[in-house]
Coordinates of C-alpha atoms in Angstrom, one line a residue:
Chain A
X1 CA 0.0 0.0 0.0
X2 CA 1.9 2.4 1.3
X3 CA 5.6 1.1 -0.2
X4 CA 4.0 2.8 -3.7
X5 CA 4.5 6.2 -2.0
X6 CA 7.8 6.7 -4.0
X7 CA 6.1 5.9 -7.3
X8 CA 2.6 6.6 -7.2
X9 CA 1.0 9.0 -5.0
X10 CA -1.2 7.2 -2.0
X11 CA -4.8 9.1 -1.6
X12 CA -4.6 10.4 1.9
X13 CA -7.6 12.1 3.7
X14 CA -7.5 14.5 6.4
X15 CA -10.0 15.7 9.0
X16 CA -9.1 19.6 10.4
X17 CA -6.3 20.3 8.3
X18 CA -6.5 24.3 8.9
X19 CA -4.5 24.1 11.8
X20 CA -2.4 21.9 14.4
X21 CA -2.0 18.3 13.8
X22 CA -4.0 18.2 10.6
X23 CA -2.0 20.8 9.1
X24 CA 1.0 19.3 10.3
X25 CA 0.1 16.2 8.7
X26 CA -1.1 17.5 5.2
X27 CA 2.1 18.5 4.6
X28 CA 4.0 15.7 5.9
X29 CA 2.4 13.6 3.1
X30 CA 2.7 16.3 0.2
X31 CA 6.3 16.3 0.9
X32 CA 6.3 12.3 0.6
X33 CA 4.2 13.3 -3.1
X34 CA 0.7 11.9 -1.8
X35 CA -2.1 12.8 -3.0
X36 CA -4.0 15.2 -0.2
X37 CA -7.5 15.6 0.5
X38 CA -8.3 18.1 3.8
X39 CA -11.5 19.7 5.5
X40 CA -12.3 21.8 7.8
X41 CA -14.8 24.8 8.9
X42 CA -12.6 27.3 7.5
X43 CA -10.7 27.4 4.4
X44 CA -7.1 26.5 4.3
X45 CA -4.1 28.1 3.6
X46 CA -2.2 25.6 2.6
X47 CA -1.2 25.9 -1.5
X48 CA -0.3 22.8 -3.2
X49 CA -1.3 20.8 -6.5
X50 CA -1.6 17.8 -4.4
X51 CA -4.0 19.2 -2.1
X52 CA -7.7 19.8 -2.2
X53 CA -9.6 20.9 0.5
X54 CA -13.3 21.0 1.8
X55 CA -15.3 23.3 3.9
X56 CA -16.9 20.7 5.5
X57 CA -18.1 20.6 9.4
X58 CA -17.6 16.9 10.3
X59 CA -20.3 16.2 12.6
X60 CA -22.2 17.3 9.5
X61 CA -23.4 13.8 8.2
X62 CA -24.9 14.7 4.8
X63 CA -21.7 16.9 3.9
X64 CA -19.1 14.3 5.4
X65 CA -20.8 11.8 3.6
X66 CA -20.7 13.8 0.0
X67 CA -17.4 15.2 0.7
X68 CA -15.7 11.9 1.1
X69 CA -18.1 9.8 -1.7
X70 CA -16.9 12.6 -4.0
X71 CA -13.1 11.5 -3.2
X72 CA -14.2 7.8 -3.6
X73 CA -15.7 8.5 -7.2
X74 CA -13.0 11.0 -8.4
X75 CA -10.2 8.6 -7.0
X76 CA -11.5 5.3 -7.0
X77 CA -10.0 4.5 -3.5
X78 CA -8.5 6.1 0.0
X79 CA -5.8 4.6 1.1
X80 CA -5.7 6.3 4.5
X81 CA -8.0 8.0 6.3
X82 CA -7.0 10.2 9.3
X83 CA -10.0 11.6 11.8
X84 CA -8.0 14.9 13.5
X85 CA -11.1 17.1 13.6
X86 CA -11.8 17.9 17.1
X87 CA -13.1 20.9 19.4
X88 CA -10.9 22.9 21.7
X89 CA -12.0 22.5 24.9
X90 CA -11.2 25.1 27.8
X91 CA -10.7 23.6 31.2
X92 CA -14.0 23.3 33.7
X93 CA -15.1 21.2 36.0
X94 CA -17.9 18.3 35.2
X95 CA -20.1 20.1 37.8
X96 CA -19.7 23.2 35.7
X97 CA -20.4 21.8 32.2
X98 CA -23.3 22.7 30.1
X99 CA -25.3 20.0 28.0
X100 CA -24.5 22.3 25.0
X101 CA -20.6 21.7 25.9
X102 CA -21.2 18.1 26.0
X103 CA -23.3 18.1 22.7
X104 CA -20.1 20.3 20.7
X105 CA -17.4 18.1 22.3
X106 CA -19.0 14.8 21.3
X107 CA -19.9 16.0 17.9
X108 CA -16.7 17.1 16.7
X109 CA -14.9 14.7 18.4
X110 CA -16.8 11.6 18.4
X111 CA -19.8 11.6 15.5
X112 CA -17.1 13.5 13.3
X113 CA -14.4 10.8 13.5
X114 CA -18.0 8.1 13.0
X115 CA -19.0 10.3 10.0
X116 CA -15.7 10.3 8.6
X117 CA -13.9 6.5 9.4
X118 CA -17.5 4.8 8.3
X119 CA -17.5 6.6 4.7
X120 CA -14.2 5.9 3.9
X121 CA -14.2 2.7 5.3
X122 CA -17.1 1.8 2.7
X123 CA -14.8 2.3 -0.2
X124 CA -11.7 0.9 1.6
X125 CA -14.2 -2.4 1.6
X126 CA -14.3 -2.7 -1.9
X127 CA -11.0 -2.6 -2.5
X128 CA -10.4 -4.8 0.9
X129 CA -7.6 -2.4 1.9
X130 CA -6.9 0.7 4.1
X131 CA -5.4 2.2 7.3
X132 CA -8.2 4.4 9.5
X133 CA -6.3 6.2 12.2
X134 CA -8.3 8.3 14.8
X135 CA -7.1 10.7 17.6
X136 CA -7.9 11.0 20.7
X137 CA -5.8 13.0 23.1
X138 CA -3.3 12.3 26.5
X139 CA -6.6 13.7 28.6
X140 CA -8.3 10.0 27.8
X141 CA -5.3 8.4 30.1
X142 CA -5.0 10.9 32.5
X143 CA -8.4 11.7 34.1
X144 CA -7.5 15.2 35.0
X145 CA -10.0 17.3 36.9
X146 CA -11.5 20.4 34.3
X147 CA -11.3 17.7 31.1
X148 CA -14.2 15.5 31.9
X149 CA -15.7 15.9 28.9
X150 CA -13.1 16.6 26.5
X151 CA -11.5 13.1 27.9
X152 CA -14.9 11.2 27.5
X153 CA -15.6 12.1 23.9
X154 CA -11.8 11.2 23.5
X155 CA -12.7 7.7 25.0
X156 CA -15.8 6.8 22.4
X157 CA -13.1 8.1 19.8
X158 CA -11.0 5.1 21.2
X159 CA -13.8 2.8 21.8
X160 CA -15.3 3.2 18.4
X161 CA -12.1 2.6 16.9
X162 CA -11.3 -0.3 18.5
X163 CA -14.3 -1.7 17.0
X164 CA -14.1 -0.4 13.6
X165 CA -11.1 -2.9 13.5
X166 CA -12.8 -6.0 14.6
X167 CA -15.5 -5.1 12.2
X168 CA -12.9 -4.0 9.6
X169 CA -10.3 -6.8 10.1
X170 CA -11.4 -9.2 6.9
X171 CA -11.3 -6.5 4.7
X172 CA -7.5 -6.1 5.2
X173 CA -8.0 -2.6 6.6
X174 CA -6.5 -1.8 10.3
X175 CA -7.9 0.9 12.8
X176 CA -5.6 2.4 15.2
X177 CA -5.8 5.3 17.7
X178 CA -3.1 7.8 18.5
X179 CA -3.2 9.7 21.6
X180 CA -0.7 12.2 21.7
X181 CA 0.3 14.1 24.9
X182 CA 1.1 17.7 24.5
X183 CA 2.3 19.4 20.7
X184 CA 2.8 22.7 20.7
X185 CA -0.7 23.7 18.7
X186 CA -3.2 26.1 18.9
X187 CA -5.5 23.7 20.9
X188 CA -2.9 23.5 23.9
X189 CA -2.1 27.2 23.6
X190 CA -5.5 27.6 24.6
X191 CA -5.4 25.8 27.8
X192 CA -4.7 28.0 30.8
X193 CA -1.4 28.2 32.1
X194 CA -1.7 26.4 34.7
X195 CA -3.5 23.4 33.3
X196 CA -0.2 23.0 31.0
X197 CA 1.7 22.8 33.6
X198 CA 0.0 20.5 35.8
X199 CA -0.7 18.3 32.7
X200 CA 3.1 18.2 31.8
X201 CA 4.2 17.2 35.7
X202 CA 1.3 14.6 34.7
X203 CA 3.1 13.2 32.0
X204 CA 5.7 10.3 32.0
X205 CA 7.4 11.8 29.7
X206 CA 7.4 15.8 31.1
X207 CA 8.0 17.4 27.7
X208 CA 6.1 18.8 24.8
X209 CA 6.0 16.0 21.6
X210 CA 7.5 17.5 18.4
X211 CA 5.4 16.9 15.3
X212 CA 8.5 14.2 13.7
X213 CA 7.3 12.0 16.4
X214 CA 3.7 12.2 15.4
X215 CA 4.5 11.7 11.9
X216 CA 6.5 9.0 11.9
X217 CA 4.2 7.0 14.6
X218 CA 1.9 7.3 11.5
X219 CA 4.0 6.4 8.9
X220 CA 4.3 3.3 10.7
X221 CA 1.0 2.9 11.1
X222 CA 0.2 3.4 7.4
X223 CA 3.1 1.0 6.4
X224 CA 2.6 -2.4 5.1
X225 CA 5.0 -3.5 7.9
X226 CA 2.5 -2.5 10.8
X227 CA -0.6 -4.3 8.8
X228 CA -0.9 -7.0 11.9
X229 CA -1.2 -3.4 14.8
X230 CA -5.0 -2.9 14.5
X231 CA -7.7 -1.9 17.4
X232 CA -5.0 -0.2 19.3
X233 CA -4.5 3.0 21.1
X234 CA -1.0 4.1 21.0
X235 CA -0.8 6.5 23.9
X236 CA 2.3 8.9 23.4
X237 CA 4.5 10.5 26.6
X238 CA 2.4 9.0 29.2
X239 CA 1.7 5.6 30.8
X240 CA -1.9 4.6 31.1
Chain B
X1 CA -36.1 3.3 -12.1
X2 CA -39.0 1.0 -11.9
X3 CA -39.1 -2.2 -9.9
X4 CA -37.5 -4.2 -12.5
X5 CA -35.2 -1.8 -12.9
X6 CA -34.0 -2.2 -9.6
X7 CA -34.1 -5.5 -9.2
X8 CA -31.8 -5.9 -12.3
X9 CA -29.6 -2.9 -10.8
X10 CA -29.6 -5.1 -7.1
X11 CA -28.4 -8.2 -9.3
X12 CA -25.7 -6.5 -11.4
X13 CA -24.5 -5.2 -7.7
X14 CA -24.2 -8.9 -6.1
X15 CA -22.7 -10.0 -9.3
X16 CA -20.1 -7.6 -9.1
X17 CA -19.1 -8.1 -5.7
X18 CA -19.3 -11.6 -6.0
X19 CA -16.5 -10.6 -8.8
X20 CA -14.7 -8.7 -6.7
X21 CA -14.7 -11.3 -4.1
X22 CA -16.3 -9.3 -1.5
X23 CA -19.1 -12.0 -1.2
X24 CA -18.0 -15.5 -1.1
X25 CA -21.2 -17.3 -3.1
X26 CA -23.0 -16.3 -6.4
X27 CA -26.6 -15.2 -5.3
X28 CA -29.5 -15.1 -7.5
X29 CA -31.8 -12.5 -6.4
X30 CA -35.2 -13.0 -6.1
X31 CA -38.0 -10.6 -4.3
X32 CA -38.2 -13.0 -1.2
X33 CA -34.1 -12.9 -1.3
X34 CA -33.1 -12.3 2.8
X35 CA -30.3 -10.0 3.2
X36 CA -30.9 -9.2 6.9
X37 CA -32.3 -11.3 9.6
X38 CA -32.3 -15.2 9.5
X39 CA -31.1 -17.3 6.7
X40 CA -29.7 -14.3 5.4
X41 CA -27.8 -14.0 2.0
X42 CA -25.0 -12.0 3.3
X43 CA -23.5 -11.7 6.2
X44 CA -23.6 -8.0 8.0
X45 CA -20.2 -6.3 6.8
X46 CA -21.4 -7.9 3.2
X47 CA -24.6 -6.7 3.2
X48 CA -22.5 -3.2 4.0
X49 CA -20.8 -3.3 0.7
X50 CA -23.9 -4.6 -1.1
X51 CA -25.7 -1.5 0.4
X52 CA -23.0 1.1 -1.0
X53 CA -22.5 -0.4 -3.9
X54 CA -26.6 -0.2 -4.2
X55 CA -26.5 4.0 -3.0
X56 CA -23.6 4.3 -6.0
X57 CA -25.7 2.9 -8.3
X58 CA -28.9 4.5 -7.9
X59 CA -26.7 8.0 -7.5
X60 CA -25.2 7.0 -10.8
X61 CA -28.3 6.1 -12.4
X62 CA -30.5 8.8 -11.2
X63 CA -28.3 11.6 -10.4
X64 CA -30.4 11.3 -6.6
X65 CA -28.3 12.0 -3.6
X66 CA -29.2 8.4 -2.1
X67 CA -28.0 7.3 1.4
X68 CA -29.4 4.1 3.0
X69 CA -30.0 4.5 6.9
X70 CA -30.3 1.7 8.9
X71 CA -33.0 3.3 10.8
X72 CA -34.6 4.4 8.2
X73 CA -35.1 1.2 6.6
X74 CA -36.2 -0.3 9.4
X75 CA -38.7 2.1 10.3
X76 CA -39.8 1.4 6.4
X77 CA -40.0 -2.3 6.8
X78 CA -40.7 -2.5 10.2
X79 CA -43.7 -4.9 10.5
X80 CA -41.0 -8.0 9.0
X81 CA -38.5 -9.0 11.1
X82 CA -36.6 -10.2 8.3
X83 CA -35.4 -7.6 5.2
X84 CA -36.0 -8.8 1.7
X85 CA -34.8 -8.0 -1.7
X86 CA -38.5 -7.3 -2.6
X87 CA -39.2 -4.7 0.6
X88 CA -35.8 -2.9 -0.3
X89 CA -36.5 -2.1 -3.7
X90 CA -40.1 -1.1 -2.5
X91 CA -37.7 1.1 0.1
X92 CA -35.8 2.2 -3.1
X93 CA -38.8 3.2 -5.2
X94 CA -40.1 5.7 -2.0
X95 CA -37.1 7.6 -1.5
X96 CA -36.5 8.0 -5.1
X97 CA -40.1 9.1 -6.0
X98 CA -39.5 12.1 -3.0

């Protein structure tokens, strides 16, 4: 699959590739001369022939489900498909948090990465081959107070991963979750101060990740040589 | 598409996939064909790619946005426990004719 990166470009889609992760990842595969395709709410800055992007809100079925049908038809096939798309979420305590907080959180997060993995899995069927890779976030494995429900919509990301690849596993396609601790994005820029901190002293490993680690867990991942790693959550700079 | 149009569309689909190896025994449809529920044609993730192969071709054939719901078809066929080939294209025809 992946070993025809360096003569034929792979067809790589990307949820939330305006910023952070996403973006870092969009161009980690242009550079490797894939083929591109990104959403997001907002347009995108990023300029390459390779690259097409979407306006699309994720948690959006009917547009998810167009957006990603119109890459199966113009393409034929995805060979990976990559659910970033998530919602910042500001630190408060459980007690605090509004059912409106809860619905945002879980939709982005959660019925996103659904819409999204169960579109392109449908085309990945047919041509009984594909990688699905979700994220959810360190906040799953670390149960800090103020992140109840960023954590629990990270946790259905997990869980509905895990069994995408049971369901998935004949068709040769593998489902695996990353969950990064701390990058240096907008998303963690966002969190107070404090709640950095405390989530750094948290961490096994008390540094921020750089985005070569990220990418290169996931070219694993993509890799014909991880095709046996499926239904996993690959928890990065902490011990769960 | 009338019914026989859709029938013939459902056959060319299993035929194809059969083809393609996505389901392991040639199936001749009829309307009392089972695809969910007991003694069932295919099994769930091949009734899956039978579905979307079904949405493609209809979109194809029609130029109608068509997206099959679980939910919705069992609201639709709700008083069998058993799906057929014959209440699906009857499914087919309604959400096509909105």
């Amino acid at each position: 699959m992946v070993n025809r990166l360096a003569e034929q470009p792979d067809i790589i889609v990307i949820t939330g590739t305006s910023r952070g992760i996403g973006r870092i990842l969009a161009h980690h595969f242009l550079d490797r001369g894939a083929r591109v395709y990104g959403c997001s709410r907002s347009d995108s800055s990023i300029e390459d022939s390779n690259y097409s992007h979407a306006i699309v809100n994720v948690c959006e079925e009917v547009a998810t489900t167009r957006w990603i049908r119109g890459i199966g038809k113009a393409e034929g096939q995805i060979d990976v498909m990559i659910g970033n798309a998530s919602a910042v979420s500001v630190s408060t305590p459980l007690t605090l948090c509004s059912g409106e907080a809860f619905d945002q959180l879980f939709r982005t997060a959660c019925k996103g990465s659904f819409l999204a993995c169960r579109e392109a899995s449908k085309i990945m069927m047919r041509k009984k081959s594909g990688r699905i890779i979700t994220f959810s976030s360190m906040a799953e494995g670390l149960h800090m107070p103020g992140t109840g429900l960023y954590a629990a919509s990270k946790a259905a990301v997990c869980e509905l991963t895990r069994i995408f690849a049971k369901e998935l596993a004949g068709y040769n396609i593998t489902c695996n979750a990353i969950a990064p601790s701390m990058i240096e994005t907008e998303a963690v820029l966002e969190l107070s101060e404090k709640l950095r901190a405390k989530a750094l002293d948290s961490l096994t490993l008390k540094r921020l990740l750089v985005p070569e680690e990220i990418t290169g867990l996931i070219d694993y991942l993509v890799s014909p040589q991880a095709g046996c790693i499926t239904g996993q959550v690959i928890y990065m700079g902490l011990v769960k | 598409m009338n019914y026989d149009d859709i029938m013939a569309l459902m056959q060319e689909a299993v035929d194809s996939l059969y083809r393609a190896e996505l389901v392991e025994e040639a199936i001749k449809l009829n309307k009392g064909t089972v695809l969910l529920g007991d003694n069932s044609a295919l099994d769930s993730m091949g009734f899956v790619t039978f579905i979307t192969e079904i949405e493609e071709r209809v979109e194809d054939k029609t130029g109608i946005e068509f997206v099959v719901v679980i939910d919705k078809l069992h609201e639709f066929n709700e008083e069998n426990s058993n799906l057929s080939i014959g209440s699906l294209i009857l499914f087919i025809e309604s959400e096509i004719g909105k």
